[in-house]
Amino acid sequence: MTENLTTLLNFLPQLWEGVRVTIILTVVGSLGAVIIALALGLAMTSTHAWLRVPARIIVEFFRGTSLLVQLFWLFYVFPLLGVELDPMICGIGALALNYGAYSAEVVRSSITTVDKGQWEAAIALSLSPSRRMIRVIFPQAWALMIPSLATLLIQLLKGTAVVSFITLQDLTDKITQLRQSTNDTYFAFTVGLIIYFVIAWLIQEFMNFLERRATAALGRRRPNSRTDRREARRLARADAVRKDRSTSRAAADDGGGDGLGTGPESGPASGQGGRL
Amino acid sequence: MPLTEKTPATPATAGTPAIEFKDVEKSFGPTTVLKDLNFTVAPGERVTLIGPSGSGKTTILRLVMTLEDLTDGYIFVDGEPLTFEERDGKRVEMPKKRTREMTTRIGMVFQQFNLFPNMTVLENIIEAPVHVLGKSKAEASTEAKELLERVGLSEKADAHPTRLSGGQQQRVAIARALAMSPEILLLDEVTSALDPELVGDVLGVLRDIAETTDITMLLVTHEMQFARDVSHRVMMFDGGQVLEEGPPDQIFNNPSHERTKSFLSSVL
């Protein structure tokens, strides 16, 4: 085990290099995916068939074909057509197209989920179609789409592992190298799992932050949010205090007797309230 | 509920009508809701549409607000075509931009308020004046605050709509519609979604607007006393047709049609 740790320590700079490649693929790939998703998703909500139909075809095509084959296409077929692409560009492109197509469907369905009355109110105020979308519909759709986008973003992170097939030395590639140098399969892949998990957790935290902001902008809170729980605790405490006071008053009203009748009841009740 | 007699004076009907329906037809798929509908509303006139559900009252308001496409016929606002015009004997759709310019003269208040939850009360009110009419933010805000005061909500300017009661939301929605200084105000069952104790506040605000402005109003409501107090004319609809129309006194006290009688006895 100590040998493994020494190897890992020596291997850290290389491992970091792999993490860096994976993070670049994830961040740039997801930015590309979001841009593609917005363009295709909005086009799919259009009333014009010449926008809607091609967008739908593109989405179905990239959703329906394997990420790995798309990647190979960019990497192996494009050169045959006379276009040499950097492996990094191929990786980012394939991830952006594939996950962009999935996210486009999320964008489309979130926009159509926004209450019809919101569109109508915007029309009644004579807002132009672009202002309707930017100021009224999209901010509300955004709050709806974040949870699904978070899931897709984490899938994209895990999807980056396929780039090791096209010579890119990403985290997965480095982990296989670590396995060879330590000769310990169990150790190397466990390290791999942990690193992927940590990155995914950071992404989830970031998306949670975005969701909190988006729902707060709508004057709402996420179900069972921290603020909700805090408020519940505060109310419970206030309740307990009130109960304590009323019981002690009741005890005092009893004429300063032993007060045993109320004491045992109020004790546990207030304790529970405080702990909630 | 006995209806008191308090019919306002009808404004002069001469000149260009504020709203004109000409041979209007509206179908939803195979269902025809309105057929060969012709009527006019004079500037400053307040008209209440009554009738059983499904008679097409709300559809009329939605057609004026361009929320529904016209199947056939024409609608004119101030004598100008709204969505379709007749050119060389053909029915031609108006450019969307032109229609949108026309709709700035029309305001609508909805049954479900439809305030924008991503904006504060003030932002809801100034959005269109700033971005459609091109007013400065400062000017629009000053006017918005005056309107909020008028509907009794001056202290709620920075609140989120979701934190308001239904009655308060509806009063904000009225202020938002008025902020565009509309010539025509469409009120679509504006009290139907409210708890009974909140209805009074909203109707009070509308009464105030009716008394102090000369905005043309087209309203669909189940509040018959209110309809009687504020409207110059009542139109009874049935099956997409005007069954009968006249001053509220006549329609409520002396309806000539059996259908009107039975409808009124079912709602009063």
XYZ file of C-alpha atoms in Angstrom:
544
model
C 0.000 0.000 0.000
C 2.780 2.472 0.889
C 4.461 1.621 -2.427
C 1.226 2.455 -4.154
C 1.030 5.804 -2.356
C 4.621 6.644 -3.319
C 3.857 5.764 -6.940
C 0.702 7.867 -6.735
C 2.661 10.816 -5.318
C 5.226 10.579 -8.098
C 2.423 10.167 -10.576
C 0.482 13.236 -9.321
C 1.770 15.738 -11.941
C 0.718 13.340 -14.705
C -2.600 12.650 -13.026
C -3.199 16.395 -12.771
C -2.489 16.651 -16.493
C -5.255 14.095 -17.080
C -7.662 15.888 -14.745
C -6.905 19.111 -16.617
C -7.789 17.551 -19.983
C -10.997 16.085 -18.537
C -11.983 19.431 -17.001
C -11.272 21.353 -20.233
C -13.357 18.831 -22.189
C -16.156 19.089 -19.624
C -16.209 22.883 -19.345
C -15.716 23.786 -23.012
C -17.822 20.829 -24.164
C -20.711 21.842 -21.886
C -20.484 25.490 -22.959
C -20.735 24.311 -26.562
C -23.568 21.972 -25.608
C -25.488 24.809 -23.923
C -25.120 27.053 -26.980
C -26.278 24.247 -29.288
C -29.096 23.363 -26.873
C -30.378 26.940 -26.748
C -30.245 27.357 -30.526
C -31.919 24.016 -31.291
C -34.284 24.135 -28.310
C -35.571 27.605 -29.215
C -35.831 26.633 -32.880
C -37.963 23.638 -31.881
C -40.468 25.952 -30.134
C -40.749 28.173 -33.200
C -44.031 28.513 -35.052
C -42.100 28.446 -38.347
C -41.789 24.935 -39.745
C -38.598 25.842 -41.645
C -36.889 26.389 -38.269
C -38.640 23.722 -36.257
C -38.298 20.750 -38.588
C -34.530 20.941 -39.320
C -33.839 21.509 -35.611
C -35.890 18.450 -34.719
C -34.032 16.343 -37.319
C -30.612 17.466 -36.037
C -31.610 16.717 -32.438
C -32.947 13.275 -33.234
C -29.861 12.464 -35.314
C -27.324 13.368 -32.648
C -29.384 11.841 -29.858
C -29.827 8.660 -31.836
C -26.205 8.008 -32.731
C -23.449 6.825 -30.415
C -21.082 9.388 -28.935
C -18.140 7.126 -29.668
C -19.070 6.753 -33.342
C -19.559 10.522 -33.637
C -16.129 10.979 -32.140
C -14.568 8.488 -34.560
C -16.327 10.214 -37.412
C -14.785 13.564 -36.520
C -11.376 12.004 -35.881
C -11.068 9.400 -38.652
C -13.568 10.373 -41.388
C -12.983 14.134 -41.517
C -9.305 13.684 -42.500
C -10.493 11.497 -45.399
C -12.600 14.461 -46.506
C -9.532 16.662 -46.264
C -10.236 18.237 -42.847
C -7.659 17.487 -40.164
C -8.972 18.273 -36.693
C -7.041 18.493 -33.449
C -8.086 15.592 -31.170
C -9.113 18.103 -28.489
C -11.410 19.875 -30.988
C -12.861 16.495 -32.017
C -13.524 15.607 -28.383
C -15.129 18.943 -27.545
C -17.137 18.913 -30.790
C -18.529 15.408 -30.303
C -19.447 16.067 -26.662
C -21.055 19.423 -27.492
C -23.120 17.968 -30.348
C -24.224 14.844 -28.515
C -25.106 16.461 -25.186
C -26.303 19.637 -26.933
C -28.929 17.532 -28.692
C -30.089 15.982 -25.400
C -30.162 19.383 -23.685
C -32.059 20.945 -26.598
C -34.962 18.686 -25.710
C -34.733 19.890 -22.080
C -34.733 23.523 -23.247
C -37.711 22.923 -25.534
C -39.823 21.113 -22.962
C -39.055 23.674 -20.225
C -40.107 26.530 -22.475
C -43.368 24.813 -23.387
C -44.013 24.078 -19.685
C -44.128 27.785 -18.788
C -47.750 28.717 -18.138
C -49.641 29.786 -21.271
C -50.969 32.792 -19.355
C -47.449 34.216 -19.218
C -47.248 34.261 -23.019
C -50.678 35.809 -23.220
C -49.883 38.532 -20.696
C -46.726 39.345 -22.666
C -48.715 39.587 -25.894
C -51.348 41.725 -24.159
C -48.555 44.157 -23.218
C -47.454 44.223 -26.885
C -43.959 42.958 -26.051
C -42.042 41.912 -29.163
C -41.431 38.158 -29.642
C -37.768 38.445 -28.624
C -38.564 40.452 -25.498
C -41.316 38.007 -24.600
C -38.755 35.219 -24.683
C -35.841 37.026 -23.051
C -37.665 38.879 -20.290
C -40.684 36.730 -19.489
C -40.522 33.138 -20.713
C -36.849 32.199 -20.594
C -36.147 33.267 -16.980
C -39.017 31.038 -15.872
C -38.024 28.163 -18.161
C -34.407 28.451 -16.946
C -35.412 27.597 -13.375
C -37.236 24.538 -14.696
C -34.384 23.280 -16.877
C -31.485 23.492 -14.403
C -32.071 20.146 -12.596
C -32.178 18.218 -15.890
C -29.211 20.129 -17.260
C -27.249 19.243 -14.097
C -27.848 15.548 -14.751
C -26.756 15.900 -18.365
C -23.689 17.883 -17.359
C -22.556 15.090 -15.063
C -23.204 12.582 -17.828
C -21.085 14.741 -20.107
C -18.258 14.653 -17.547
C -18.417 10.863 -17.510
C -18.774 10.823 -21.298
C -15.400 12.565 -21.644
C -13.753 9.207 -20.850
C -14.282 8.064 -24.463
C -11.706 10.570 -25.752
C -8.913 8.302 -24.629
C -9.808 6.325 -27.784
C -8.555 9.189 -29.958
C -5.098 9.616 -28.374
C -6.154 12.213 -25.784
C -4.583 11.632 -22.384
C -7.504 12.400 -20.107
C -8.179 11.233 -16.570
C -9.271 7.733 -17.643
C -6.148 7.343 -19.762
C -3.928 8.427 -16.872
C -5.698 6.021 -14.526
C -4.884 3.105 -16.839
C -1.275 4.300 -16.847
C -1.326 4.416 -13.045
C -2.655 0.878 -13.008
C 0.243 -0.286 -15.156
C 2.884 1.448 -13.016
C 1.429 0.281 -9.678
C 0.345 -3.099 -10.970
C -2.600 -2.683 -8.632
C -5.908 -2.639 -10.524
C -8.001 -2.186 -7.383
C -6.022 0.842 -6.230
C -5.789 2.647 -9.578
C -9.450 2.393 -10.526
C -10.561 3.342 -7.008
C -8.504 6.536 -7.312
C -10.209 7.099 -10.674
C -13.678 6.701 -9.194
C -12.908 9.099 -6.381
C -11.579 11.816 -8.691
C -14.569 11.566 -11.056
C -16.891 11.635 -8.081
C -15.287 14.774 -6.647
C -15.560 16.613 -9.979
C -19.196 15.515 -10.360
C -19.953 16.676 -6.830
C -18.449 20.104 -7.553
C -20.589 20.361 -10.700
C -23.704 19.411 -8.731
C -22.970 22.032 -6.065
C -22.524 24.659 -8.767
C -25.798 23.684 -10.434
C -27.585 23.732 -7.068
C -26.306 27.255 -6.592
C -27.665 28.255 -10.022
C -30.998 26.641 -9.243
C -31.298 28.429 -5.906
C -30.612 31.723 -7.633
C -33.064 31.062 -10.452
C -35.905 29.993 -8.158
C -35.259 32.893 -5.781
C -35.609 35.228 -8.770
C -39.094 33.798 -9.262
C -39.896 34.567 -5.634
C -39.958 30.867 -4.834
C -37.678 28.447 -3.042
C -36.562 24.944 -3.865
C -38.682 22.359 -2.077
C -37.221 21.645 1.371
C -34.543 24.292 0.853
C -32.092 25.274 3.555
C -34.015 28.522 4.098
C -37.242 26.557 4.495
C -35.705 24.237 7.058
C -34.156 27.140 8.931
C -37.514 28.908 9.021
C -39.227 25.734 10.253
C -36.688 25.417 13.061
C -37.154 29.051 14.025
C -40.954 28.666 14.096
C -40.654 25.477 16.129
C -38.417 27.243 18.636
C -40.802 30.197 18.886
C -43.628 27.727 19.376
C -41.764 25.927 22.123
C -41.022 29.200 23.905
C -44.669 30.202 23.678
C -45.746 26.833 25.005
C -43.233 27.072 27.853
C -44.513 30.495 28.744
C -48.157 29.477 28.669
C -47.467 26.393 30.776
C -45.488 28.346 33.342
C -48.271 30.928 33.385
C -50.773 28.143 33.848
C -48.625 26.790 36.654
C -48.525 30.253 38.245
C -52.300 30.540 37.873
C -52.636 27.269 39.725
C -51.750 29.296 42.776
C -48.106 28.299 43.051
C -48.880 24.694 43.803
C -46.302 22.007 43.136
C -46.842 22.529 39.353
C -46.104 18.875 38.732
C -49.234 18.511 36.619
C -47.890 20.651 33.800
C -44.149 20.287 34.254
C -43.581 16.809 32.808
C -45.790 17.541 29.796
C -44.169 20.808 28.775
C -40.622 19.495 29.194
C -40.443 16.939 26.374
C -42.707 18.970 24.124
C -40.441 22.004 24.120
C -37.377 19.812 23.804
C -38.763 18.254 20.650
C -39.672 21.621 19.262
C -36.167 22.909 19.730
C -34.587 19.947 18.005
C -36.781 20.049 14.889
C -80.204 39.635 -5.184
C -82.231 42.720 -6.209
C -80.456 44.971 -8.672
C -80.501 48.667 -7.962
C -81.212 51.019 -10.797
C -78.118 53.008 -11.603
C -77.458 53.027 -15.305
C -74.794 55.444 -16.485
C -75.489 57.716 -19.411
C -74.534 56.219 -22.765
C -71.756 58.117 -24.544
C -72.474 59.556 -27.972
C -72.353 56.782 -30.556
C -71.570 58.995 -33.534
C -68.139 58.852 -35.187
C -65.681 56.000 -35.552
C -66.332 53.067 -33.239
C -63.539 52.062 -30.846
C -64.091 48.414 -31.734
C -65.902 47.002 -34.716
C -66.523 43.328 -35.465
C -67.378 42.702 -39.109
C -68.632 39.271 -40.211
C -66.377 37.664 -37.614
C -66.114 33.910 -37.562
C -64.027 31.877 -35.140
C -63.660 28.107 -35.134
C -61.521 25.839 -33.023
C -60.974 22.894 -35.340
C -64.410 21.638 -36.334
C -66.196 23.645 -33.602
C -67.509 27.024 -34.679
C -67.638 29.349 -31.673
C -68.588 32.623 -33.359
C -70.425 32.991 -36.664
C -71.259 36.118 -38.691
C -70.747 38.312 -35.680
C -71.258 42.053 -36.215
C -71.217 44.703 -33.524
C -69.549 47.976 -32.618
C -68.434 49.545 -29.371
C -68.327 53.344 -29.192
C -65.334 55.182 -27.727
C -65.743 55.427 -23.967
C -68.550 52.904 -23.947
C -68.549 50.126 -21.359
C -70.078 46.911 -22.596
C -70.667 43.758 -20.586
C -70.906 40.418 -22.329
C -73.068 37.864 -20.556
C -74.206 34.424 -21.487
C -73.798 30.752 -20.624
C -70.292 29.284 -20.639
C -69.170 28.285 -24.098
C -71.170 31.072 -25.709
C -67.999 32.731 -27.002
C -67.766 35.793 -24.698
C -64.179 35.219 -23.673
C -63.243 34.359 -27.264
C -64.393 37.836 -28.303
C -62.018 39.482 -25.824
C -59.188 37.162 -26.869
C -59.753 38.012 -30.526
C -59.498 41.744 -29.770
C -56.264 41.103 -27.838
C -54.950 39.018 -30.795
C -54.543 35.984 -28.532
C -56.593 33.957 -31.007
C -56.436 33.904 -34.785
C -59.464 35.131 -36.631
C -60.980 32.394 -38.814
C -62.863 34.842 -41.018
C -64.020 38.454 -41.046
C -62.412 41.627 -39.751
C -61.884 43.483 -36.509
C -61.312 47.242 -36.555
C -59.918 49.338 -33.737
C -60.516 53.071 -34.127
C -61.545 52.266 -37.676
C -58.173 50.648 -38.492
C -57.879 46.949 -39.279
C -56.344 44.921 -36.433
C -55.276 41.554 -37.856
C -56.762 41.340 -41.361
C -57.663 43.941 -43.943
C -59.485 43.876 -47.240
C -57.252 44.710 -50.188
C -58.528 44.442 -53.778
C -61.440 42.361 -52.567
C -59.095 39.907 -50.850
C -58.662 39.227 -47.150
C -55.007 39.889 -46.306
C -53.227 39.423 -42.986
C -51.682 42.590 -41.516
C -47.940 42.657 -40.798
C -47.290 41.385 -37.249
C -45.464 44.561 -36.351
C -48.413 46.718 -37.359
C -50.770 44.522 -35.332
C -48.472 44.907 -32.327
C -48.550 48.687 -32.700
C -52.329 48.507 -32.697
C -52.435 46.332 -29.577
C -50.558 48.989 -27.562
C -53.935 50.774 -27.486
C -55.553 47.728 -25.901
C -55.030 46.403 -22.375
C -56.278 43.172 -20.911
C -56.740 41.831 -17.395
C -56.986 38.074 -17.046
C -58.877 35.743 -14.757
C -55.592 34.244 -13.512
C -53.760 37.639 -13.174
C -50.705 36.338 -15.094
C -48.186 38.591 -13.376
C -44.587 37.811 -14.296
C -43.121 35.961 -11.270
C -39.540 36.775 -12.274
C -40.136 40.486 -11.741
C -41.142 42.623 -8.781
C -44.483 44.394 -8.791
C -42.879 47.608 -10.050
C -40.904 45.797 -12.754
C -44.107 44.114 -13.913
C -45.727 47.501 -14.374
C -42.860 49.350 -16.063
C -41.728 46.539 -18.406
C -44.005 47.450 -21.312
C -44.001 51.253 -20.888
C -40.190 51.196 -20.983
C -39.625 48.592 -23.679
C -42.685 49.071 -25.872
C -43.551 52.751 -25.495
C -39.918 53.791 -25.011
C -40.466 55.734 -21.801
C -37.525 56.369 -19.496
C -37.266 54.116 -16.458
C -37.636 57.085 -14.109
C -40.768 58.363 -15.830
C -42.328 54.893 -15.995
C -41.530 54.251 -12.318
C -43.122 57.517 -11.205
C -46.263 56.684 -13.164
C -46.244 53.113 -11.900
C -46.111 54.324 -8.292
C -49.058 56.631 -8.918
C -50.990 53.706 -10.360
C -50.070 51.501 -7.396
C -51.348 54.183 -5.077
C -54.549 54.316 -7.054
C -55.108 50.576 -6.642
C -54.133 50.840 -2.958
C -50.834 48.960 -3.125
C -48.196 51.694 -2.967
C -46.248 49.833 -0.279
C -45.938 46.684 -2.437
C -43.820 48.136 -5.263
C -40.772 46.009 -4.464
C -42.637 42.851 -3.466
C -42.645 39.678 -5.523
C -46.044 38.848 -7.051
C -45.938 35.399 -5.419
C -46.004 37.071 -1.999
C -49.291 38.839 -2.708
C -52.869 37.685 -2.204
C -55.022 37.005 -5.258
C -56.857 40.290 -4.868
C -53.597 42.218 -4.591
C -52.168 40.422 -7.625
C -55.234 41.300 -9.647
C -54.984 44.966 -8.645
C -51.332 44.952 -9.752
C -52.456 43.391 -13.043
C -54.956 46.223 -13.487
C -52.222 48.789 -12.759
C -49.962 47.023 -15.260
C -52.623 47.231 -17.969
C -53.329 50.902 -17.186
C -49.622 51.776 -17.327
C -49.850 51.455 -21.108
C -52.579 54.171 -21.113
C -54.872 51.956 -23.175
C -57.888 53.324 -25.022
C -59.584 49.970 -24.630
C -59.551 47.752 -21.549
C -60.609 44.121 -21.773
C -61.616 42.465 -18.501
C -61.943 38.695 -18.667
C -63.743 37.369 -15.578
C -61.293 39.279 -13.426
C -62.886 38.284 -10.118
C -63.684 34.639 -10.865
C -60.454 33.263 -9.377
C -60.693 35.332 -6.184
C -61.929 34.443 -2.725
C -65.277 36.182 -2.137
C -63.855 38.579 0.460
C -61.258 39.857 -2.033
C -63.699 40.543 -4.865
C -64.852 43.865 -3.416
C -61.406 45.512 -3.527
C -60.886 44.618 -7.175
C -64.364 45.757 -8.204
C -63.838 48.975 -6.236
C -60.729 49.741 -8.263
C -62.562 49.030 -11.513
C -65.503 51.198 -10.491
C -63.071 54.016 -9.789
C -61.515 53.626 -13.248
C -64.948 53.537 -14.870
C -66.004 56.705 -13.070
C -62.845 58.739 -13.532
C -61.636 57.793 -17.030
C -63.180 57.450 -20.466
C -61.487 54.148 -21.294
C -63.609 51.919 -23.498
C -64.310 48.710 -21.589
C -65.370 45.324 -22.801
C -65.984 42.994 -19.902
C -66.989 39.444 -19.268
C -68.178 38.978 -15.711
C -70.468 37.019 -13.457
C -70.800 39.977 -11.084
C -74.184 41.122 -12.315
C -74.554 43.997 -9.857
C -71.199 45.355 -10.986
C -72.125 44.899 -14.647
C -75.318 46.781 -14.038
C -73.582 49.643 -12.232
C -70.768 50.318 -14.647
C -71.903 49.257 -18.096
C -73.752 51.313 -20.676
C -74.836 48.273 -22.588
C -75.216 44.550 -21.943
C -74.973 41.974 -24.695
C -76.423 38.535 -24.124
C -74.635 35.821 -26.090
C -75.792 32.358 -26.888
C -74.320 29.920 -29.382
C -71.873 32.482 -30.771
C -74.619 34.996 -31.597
C -75.880 38.151 -29.921
C -79.231 37.018 -28.611
C -80.228 40.451 -27.399
C -78.633 43.648 -26.249
C -79.598 46.878 -24.569
C -79.115 49.048 -21.494
C -78.597 47.017 -18.311
C -82.029 48.021 -16.979
C -83.746 46.535 -19.951
C -81.701 43.329 -20.108
C -81.801 42.619 -16.372
C -85.374 43.704 -15.633
C -87.141 43.156 -18.888
C -85.380 40.612 -21.051
C -87.301 39.769 -24.181
C -85.839 36.303 -24.741
C -86.688 33.197 -22.788
C -82.975 32.169 -22.910
C -81.949 35.459 -21.324
C -84.556 35.061 -18.601
C -83.488 31.550 -17.742
C -79.796 32.510 -17.856
C -80.341 35.482 -15.546
C -82.429 33.481 -13.109
C -79.642 30.890 -12.957
C -76.934 33.442 -12.076
C -78.811 35.963 -9.931
